[in-house]
Amino acid sequence: MSNPFAWLAEPLDSNQPAKKFFNLNKLGDARYGRLPFSIKVLLEAAVRNCDEFLVKKEDVENILSWNVMQNKNVEVPFNPARVILQDLTGVPAVVDFAAMRDAVKKLGGDPEKINPICPADLVIDHSIQVDFNRRSDSLQKNQELEFERNKERFEFLKWGSKAFHNMKIIPPGSGIVHQVNLEYLARVVFDQNGYYYPDSLVGTDSHTTMIDGLGVLGWGVGGIEAEAVMLGQPISMVLPKVVGYKLMGNPHPLVTSTDIVLTVTKHLRQVGVVGKFVEFFGPGVAQLSIADRATIANMCPEYGATAAFFPVDEVSIGYLIQTGRDEEKIKHIKNYLVAVGMFRDFNNSAQDPDFTQVVELDLHTVVPCCSGPKRPQDKVAVSEMKKDFETCLGAKQGFKGFSVAPDRHTDRVKFVHNGSDFELTHGSVVIAAITSCTNTSNPSVMLGAGLLAKKAVDAGLTVKPYIKTSLSPGSGVVTYYLRESGVMPYLAQLGFDVVGYGCMTCIGNSGPLPEPVAEAITQGDLIAVGVLSGNRNFEGRIHPNTRANYLASPPLVIAYAIAGTIRIDFEIEPLGVNAEGKEIFLRDLWPTRDEIQAVEHQYVIPGMFKEVYQKIETVNESWNALDAPSDTLYTWNPKSTYIKSPPFFENLTLELEPPKSIADAYVLLNLGDSVTTDHISPAGNIARNSPAARYLTTRSLTPREFNSYGSRRGNDAVMVRGTFANIRLSNKFINKQAPQTIHFPSGETLDVFDAAERYKQAGHPLIVLTGKEYGSGSSRDWAAKGPFLLGIKAILAESYERIHRSNLVGMGVIPLQYLPGEDAESLGLTGRERYTIVIPEELAPRMKVQIKLDTGKTFQAIMRFDTDVELTYFRNGGILNYMIRKMAS
């Protein structure tokens, strides 16, 4: 259909009349100038894609009326310019695409229709593990093991890159998806099909928001939702409120961007920004580099917002020049954004738009800090770390407590490592990792770590040999400037050799601890510590043996590694004593901002970026050597334990069946608050006594070959057995942390999968009871697919994390929410009842439904299908079923 706004299109440059843009200023509407810059991006996409079918004039009017409509739960469509995936979420997406092609063919349609319409980039970065460290060949050894473990997955992805059009795959060993996006993939402004328009994206990783720091609007979605976008569907979203976050002042010279983002995270958690956009403004923004802004935007999921947007300004343009982007393209980027009213001057308050609310932060008030020991929003000033950890030791089990008896606080366990005697106690650091896109994209903190390492080595300090140290840069550019600036040998001398290019420790790919260390921790039941420059530190995520994990800047990671303990007050206690007996304090080593900036200006140059990225798709010889077919339909290998055709579409027909009520469901699990996607579908090691391990053993695999749950997301048989398999799962039905539950008909305590199988064989539907923020943490579609395959029909929660709720919707699992002021306790629910959830024929967004118990009690809950489109997906049994029916009909 023709676009009713086609009259807005005009050439950007009179010398290139064929290249046009939609000039929103020609609307002549004063409301446009008052819109937050992030909302302008939504408006431009709606105007450009308006066809009076998927996107209507009414949608454009609603976005223009944002100031009024933001409070009315209005649904609007959004067509992102592109999609980005990483391999842990990308493999299941390509598996789904392959299975959808099979299903479309089976229903009589053309399987070629299942093909990305929207450009998609997939970066392989989540597979490499820290198996080797503290040796000169660690990188080579870890990359060899990565290919050995993941050859099947990589061959499958290579098939996908050939079989599907419009999909680019960045091979392993290139870097972390969000840093590669920032330094290379980001267009800022698209120049495609004769039009200029803002770059925007959704990604299958929650930290996709990092790109917001460059002025590219993006956020994480469920893998299932991303697949629909790739197939040309707009995202249906509630028009968001926009919190204006005003930054003022200058940071203290000793403060890092990590300290700023941990401060912002705690602050915005307190403000409450779930489901909202945050847009940064004020003169303080101009003081922040793009790397600093990207660090703040990266942790957007940790403070709960949908996006954390920094509009494009001169600093953004300078970054594009620094990273070696094409000069002509940079010129068009600025000209377009100025012409369309999206170029920002943060020192000009006359440009400040309207916001839902404004909150402020004076950057000068930020102090050095960490976050932990179990959540990224639990900020602790470095000066309080020792005291805070010692308080946590004795506090009641919880986010800030470990329930260690007072007489055990000074317990020590001796052990022998490589022939030398050592001892561990509560608070001993056993993992110290400079890792994660949050920080490794930022030259100031990476060079700060390098300069601190140099001063520490020069002062005669060392790191204890049993501490698992590692450096996993976000791109080859980081290695380049660390090497050129001369700090790499000092990092290596302290044990921070480059171990790989990928997420590694931050997603739980930390590899094994030395056996004597693990045995000492277990023997003494010690609260051992991991310190990492990451963005997530949920319990059970980083390593099974580190029950306390702290997020810290890269220089602080090194400082705590040298100290060997978290129980140190850097102000009054020395980091160590050198060979001459002199006490060395952290203040003696900490580099100033001026020192760091001088090195950065000299060594972080455009030539580095050009050299690294011009060969990024061809530099990996192991990838180049992989042989993969290019047939339209994938030939599934029944012997594969990595790639398996999923059962989602086995009984799919073109005809719709009306939704049915859920009758007499058992409660599989009764959970508390902040159940993360790591609890629901862990990404890390497969425990040897788990249902998944038993399955893999029947397929003749040894424990050494199990790999991780994350690497096996292409095999539903492994993943369903890994659902709720986190060893730190707290189920109220049993009095310990374990991946187990009670099978009520028999009264037996079983692994969650085994209990679900028994219920399924008896024909009993299942539900889960849980608390606040269910599904927080990483974007993880298997945290919805797994429960679906266990037979869970609904979740009853106090509140949901945004992405996870959409994933449940995408799989046809009903997200139910208690009415305000109610919860399981106030309603007297034990979870031992049987539940009937009455689903009426006439459905409406966010409607209330009746829940009847076998005890005779009845109450209501909100059915969290928030839009009409989500109800359409539910009627189809999920978004993928809807897309198959659409493509096959």
Short mmCIF file of N, CA and C in Angstrom, two decimals, residues 438-527:
data_model
loop_
_atom_site.label_atom_id
_atom_site.label_comp_id
_atom_site.label_asym_id
_atom_site.label_seq_id
_atom_site.Cartn_x
_atom_site.Cartn_y
_atom_site.Cartn_z
N THR A 438 30.88 -4.39 29.10
CA THR A 438 30.65 -3.20 29.92
C THR A 438 31.91 -2.36 30.02
N ASN A 439 33.03 -3.00 30.20
CA ASN A 439 34.28 -2.27 30.46
C ASN A 439 35.34 -2.43 29.38
N THR A 440 35.38 -3.58 28.70
CA THR A 440 36.50 -3.79 27.78
C THR A 440 36.40 -2.92 26.53
N SER A 441 35.26 -2.26 26.33
CA SER A 441 35.12 -1.33 25.20
C SER A 441 35.66 0.04 25.56
N ASN A 442 36.06 0.22 26.80
CA ASN A 442 36.40 1.55 27.29
C ASN A 442 37.91 1.69 27.49
N PRO A 443 38.60 2.39 26.58
CA PRO A 443 40.06 2.52 26.70
C PRO A 443 40.52 3.13 28.01
N SER A 444 39.72 4.02 28.59
CA SER A 444 40.19 4.69 29.82
C SER A 444 40.36 3.70 30.96
N VAL A 445 39.40 2.77 31.14
CA VAL A 445 39.53 1.82 32.25
C VAL A 445 40.50 0.68 31.90
N MET A 446 40.58 0.32 30.61
CA MET A 446 41.52 -0.74 30.22
C MET A 446 42.96 -0.25 30.33
N LEU A 447 43.21 0.96 29.85
CA LEU A 447 44.57 1.51 29.99
C LEU A 447 44.86 1.85 31.45
N GLY A 448 43.82 2.24 32.20
CA GLY A 448 44.00 2.47 33.64
C GLY A 448 44.46 1.21 34.33
N ALA A 449 43.86 0.07 33.95
CA ALA A 449 44.28 -1.21 34.52
C ALA A 449 45.71 -1.53 34.13
N GLY A 450 46.05 -1.25 32.87
CA GLY A 450 47.42 -1.52 32.41
C GLY A 450 48.46 -0.67 33.13
N LEU A 451 48.15 0.60 33.33
CA LEU A 451 49.08 1.49 34.02
C LEU A 451 49.22 1.10 35.49
N LEU A 452 48.10 0.69 36.11
CA LEU A 452 48.18 0.23 37.50
C LEU A 452 49.03 -1.04 37.60
N ALA A 453 48.85 -1.93 36.61
CA ALA A 453 49.65 -3.16 36.60
C ALA A 453 51.14 -2.84 36.50
N LYS A 454 51.48 -1.89 35.64
CA LYS A 454 52.89 -1.50 35.48
C LYS A 454 53.46 -0.98 36.79
N LYS A 455 52.72 -0.10 37.45
CA LYS A 455 53.20 0.46 38.72
C LYS A 455 53.31 -0.64 39.79
N ALA A 456 52.37 -1.59 39.78
CA ALA A 456 52.40 -2.66 40.77
C ALA A 456 53.61 -3.56 40.57
N VAL A 457 53.88 -3.91 39.31
CA VAL A 457 55.04 -4.75 39.02
C VAL A 457 56.33 -4.01 39.38
N ASP A 458 56.39 -2.73 38.99
CA ASP A 458 57.58 -1.93 39.32
C ASP A 458 57.78 -1.82 40.83
N ALA A 459 56.67 -1.88 41.58
CA ALA A 459 56.76 -1.80 43.05
C ALA A 459 57.05 -3.15 43.69
N GLY A 460 57.12 -4.20 42.86
CA GLY A 460 57.47 -5.52 43.37
C GLY A 460 56.30 -6.34 43.87
N LEU A 461 55.07 -5.97 43.48
CA LEU A 461 53.89 -6.71 43.93
C LEU A 461 53.57 -7.85 42.96
N THR A 462 52.91 -8.88 43.49
CA THR A 462 52.53 -10.04 42.67
C THR A 462 51.10 -10.47 43.03
N VAL A 463 50.56 -11.38 42.22
CA VAL A 463 49.25 -11.99 42.49
C VAL A 463 49.49 -13.45 42.84
N LYS A 464 48.84 -13.94 43.88
CA LYS A 464 49.01 -15.33 44.30
C LYS A 464 48.69 -16.28 43.14
N PRO A 465 49.48 -17.33 42.94
CA PRO A 465 49.36 -18.15 41.74
C PRO A 465 48.09 -18.97 41.63
N TYR A 466 47.38 -19.18 42.75
CA TYR A 466 46.15 -19.99 42.68
C TYR A 466 44.94 -19.17 42.24
N ILE A 467 45.06 -17.84 42.23
CA ILE A 467 43.92 -17.00 41.82
C ILE A 467 43.75 -17.10 40.32
N LYS A 468 42.53 -17.39 39.88
CA LYS A 468 42.28 -17.54 38.44
C LYS A 468 42.09 -16.16 37.82
N THR A 469 43.18 -15.63 37.27
CA THR A 469 43.17 -14.31 36.65
C THR A 469 42.98 -14.48 35.14
N SER A 470 42.36 -13.48 34.52
CA SER A 470 42.17 -13.55 33.07
C SER A 470 41.85 -12.17 32.51
N LEU A 471 42.15 -12.01 31.23
CA LEU A 471 41.83 -10.80 30.48
C LEU A 471 41.18 -11.25 29.17
N SER A 472 39.91 -10.91 28.99
CA SER A 472 39.22 -11.27 27.75
C SER A 472 38.70 -9.99 27.09
N PRO A 473 39.49 -9.41 26.19
CA PRO A 473 39.12 -8.14 25.56
C PRO A 473 37.87 -8.28 24.70
N GLY A 474 37.19 -7.15 24.50
CA GLY A 474 35.98 -7.14 23.69
C GLY A 474 36.23 -7.05 22.22
N SER A 475 37.46 -6.74 21.82
CA SER A 475 37.82 -6.75 20.40
C SER A 475 39.34 -6.76 20.28
N GLY A 476 39.80 -7.07 19.07
CA GLY A 476 41.24 -7.08 18.81
C GLY A 476 41.87 -5.71 18.96
N VAL A 477 41.04 -4.66 18.88
CA VAL A 477 41.57 -3.30 19.04
C VAL A 477 42.15 -3.10 20.44
N VAL A 478 41.51 -3.69 21.44
CA VAL A 478 41.97 -3.54 22.83
C VAL A 478 43.38 -4.12 22.97
N THR A 479 43.55 -5.33 22.46
CA THR A 479 44.89 -5.96 22.52
C THR A 479 45.91 -5.08 21.82
N TYR A 480 45.50 -4.53 20.71
CA TYR A 480 46.38 -3.68 19.89
C TYR A 480 46.88 -2.50 20.71
N TYR A 481 45.96 -1.74 21.35
CA TYR A 481 46.43 -0.54 22.06
C TYR A 481 47.11 -0.87 23.39
N LEU A 482 46.72 -2.01 24.02
CA LEU A 482 47.44 -2.41 25.24
C LEU A 482 48.88 -2.80 24.90
N ARG A 483 49.05 -3.45 23.76
CA ARG A 483 50.39 -3.86 23.35
C ARG A 483 51.22 -2.65 22.93
N GLU A 484 50.62 -1.79 22.09
CA GLU A 484 51.35 -0.63 21.58
C GLU A 484 51.75 0.35 22.69
N SER A 485 50.90 0.46 23.71
CA SER A 485 51.20 1.39 24.80
C SER A 485 52.20 0.81 25.80
N GLY A 486 52.55 -0.46 25.63
CA GLY A 486 53.60 -1.07 26.45
C GLY A 486 53.16 -1.63 27.78
N VAL A 487 51.85 -1.72 28.03
CA VAL A 487 51.40 -2.21 29.34
C VAL A 487 51.09 -3.71 29.36
N MET A 488 51.00 -4.32 28.18
CA MET A 488 50.61 -5.74 28.13
C MET A 488 51.56 -6.65 28.92
N PRO A 489 52.88 -6.49 28.83
CA PRO A 489 53.77 -7.38 29.60
C PRO A 489 53.54 -7.31 31.11
N TYR A 490 53.16 -6.13 31.61
CA TYR A 490 52.92 -5.98 33.05
C TYR A 490 51.62 -6.66 33.45
N LEU A 491 50.60 -6.55 32.60
CA LEU A 491 49.35 -7.27 32.86
C LEU A 491 49.61 -8.77 32.90
N ALA A 492 50.39 -9.25 31.92
CA ALA A 492 50.69 -10.69 31.85
C ALA A 492 51.49 -11.14 33.07
N GLN A 493 52.38 -10.29 33.54
CA GLN A 493 53.21 -10.65 34.70
C GLN A 493 52.36 -10.85 35.96
N LEU A 494 51.22 -10.14 36.02
CA LEU A 494 50.31 -10.30 37.16
C LEU A 494 49.28 -11.39 36.90
N GLY A 495 49.39 -12.08 35.76
CA GLY A 495 48.47 -13.18 35.45
C GLY A 495 47.35 -12.81 34.52
N PHE A 496 47.28 -11.55 34.09
CA PHE A 496 46.19 -11.12 33.23
C PHE A 496 46.60 -11.20 31.76
N ASP A 497 46.88 -12.44 31.32
CA ASP A 497 47.14 -12.68 29.90
C ASP A 497 45.81 -12.66 29.15
N VAL A 498 45.88 -12.40 27.85
CA VAL A 498 44.68 -12.52 27.01
C VAL A 498 44.33 -14.00 26.90
N VAL A 499 43.10 -14.34 27.32
CA VAL A 499 42.68 -15.75 27.30
C VAL A 499 41.65 -16.03 26.20
N GLY A 500 41.14 -14.98 25.58
CA GLY A 500 40.15 -15.17 24.52
C GLY A 500 39.41 -13.88 24.25
N TYR A 501 38.67 -13.87 23.14
CA TYR A 501 37.85 -12.72 22.78
C TYR A 501 36.38 -13.13 22.88
N GLY A 502 35.75 -12.76 23.98
CA GLY A 502 34.37 -13.15 24.20
C GLY A 502 33.96 -12.82 25.61
N CYS A 503 32.74 -13.21 25.97
CA CYS A 503 32.16 -12.83 27.27
C CYS A 503 32.80 -13.59 28.43
N MET A 504 33.10 -14.85 28.25
CA MET A 504 33.87 -15.68 29.17
C MET A 504 33.34 -15.62 30.60
N THR A 505 34.12 -15.11 31.55
CA THR A 505 33.74 -15.18 32.97
C THR A 505 32.40 -14.51 33.25
N CYS A 506 32.08 -13.43 32.56
CA CYS A 506 30.86 -12.67 32.84
C CYS A 506 29.59 -13.50 32.63
N ILE A 507 29.63 -14.51 31.74
CA ILE A 507 28.44 -15.35 31.55
C ILE A 507 28.61 -16.74 32.17
N GLY A 508 29.65 -16.89 32.98
CA GLY A 508 29.84 -18.17 33.66
C GLY A 508 30.79 -19.11 32.95
N ASN A 509 31.40 -18.66 31.85
CA ASN A 509 32.40 -19.48 31.15
C ASN A 509 33.78 -19.27 31.77
N SER A 510 33.81 -19.37 33.11
CA SER A 510 35.05 -19.07 33.84
C SER A 510 35.99 -20.26 33.89
N GLY A 511 35.51 -21.44 33.45
CA GLY A 511 36.36 -22.62 33.48
C GLY A 511 36.58 -23.09 34.91
N PRO A 512 37.30 -24.21 35.06
CA PRO A 512 37.49 -24.79 36.40
C PRO A 512 38.51 -24.03 37.23
N LEU A 513 38.30 -24.02 38.54
CA LEU A 513 39.33 -23.55 39.47
C LEU A 513 40.35 -24.67 39.66
N PRO A 514 41.57 -24.34 40.09
CA PRO A 514 42.51 -25.40 40.44
C PRO A 514 41.87 -26.33 41.47
N GLU A 515 42.03 -27.64 41.31
CA GLU A 515 41.34 -28.60 42.18
C GLU A 515 41.58 -28.37 43.67
N PRO A 516 42.84 -28.10 44.09
CA PRO A 516 43.06 -27.87 45.53
C PRO A 516 42.27 -26.68 46.06
N VAL A 517 42.08 -25.65 45.20
CA VAL A 517 41.31 -24.47 45.61
C VAL A 517 39.84 -24.84 45.80
N ALA A 518 39.29 -25.53 44.79
CA ALA A 518 37.88 -25.94 44.87
C ALA A 518 37.64 -26.85 46.08
N GLU A 519 38.59 -27.76 46.34
CA GLU A 519 38.44 -28.68 47.49
C GLU A 519 38.50 -27.93 48.81
N ALA A 520 39.40 -26.92 48.89
CA ALA A 520 39.51 -26.14 50.13
C ALA A 520 38.24 -25.35 50.40
N ILE A 521 37.65 -24.78 49.34
CA ILE A 521 36.39 -24.02 49.50
C ILE A 521 35.28 -24.95 49.99
N THR A 522 35.19 -26.12 49.38
CA THR A 522 34.13 -27.08 49.75
C THR A 522 34.35 -27.60 51.16
N GLN A 523 35.62 -27.93 51.46
CA GLN A 523 35.95 -28.48 52.78
C GLN A 523 35.58 -27.50 53.90
N GLY A 524 35.89 -26.22 53.70
CA GLY A 524 35.63 -25.23 54.75
C GLY A 524 34.29 -24.54 54.60
N ASP A 525 33.50 -24.93 53.57
CA ASP A 525 32.23 -24.26 53.27
C ASP A 525 32.45 -22.75 53.27
N LEU A 526 33.48 -22.32 52.52
CA LEU A 526 33.92 -20.93 52.54
C LEU A 526 33.12 -20.07 51.56
N ILE A 527 32.94 -18.82 51.92
CA ILE A 527 32.37 -17.83 51.00
C ILE A 527 33.53 -17.23 50.22
#
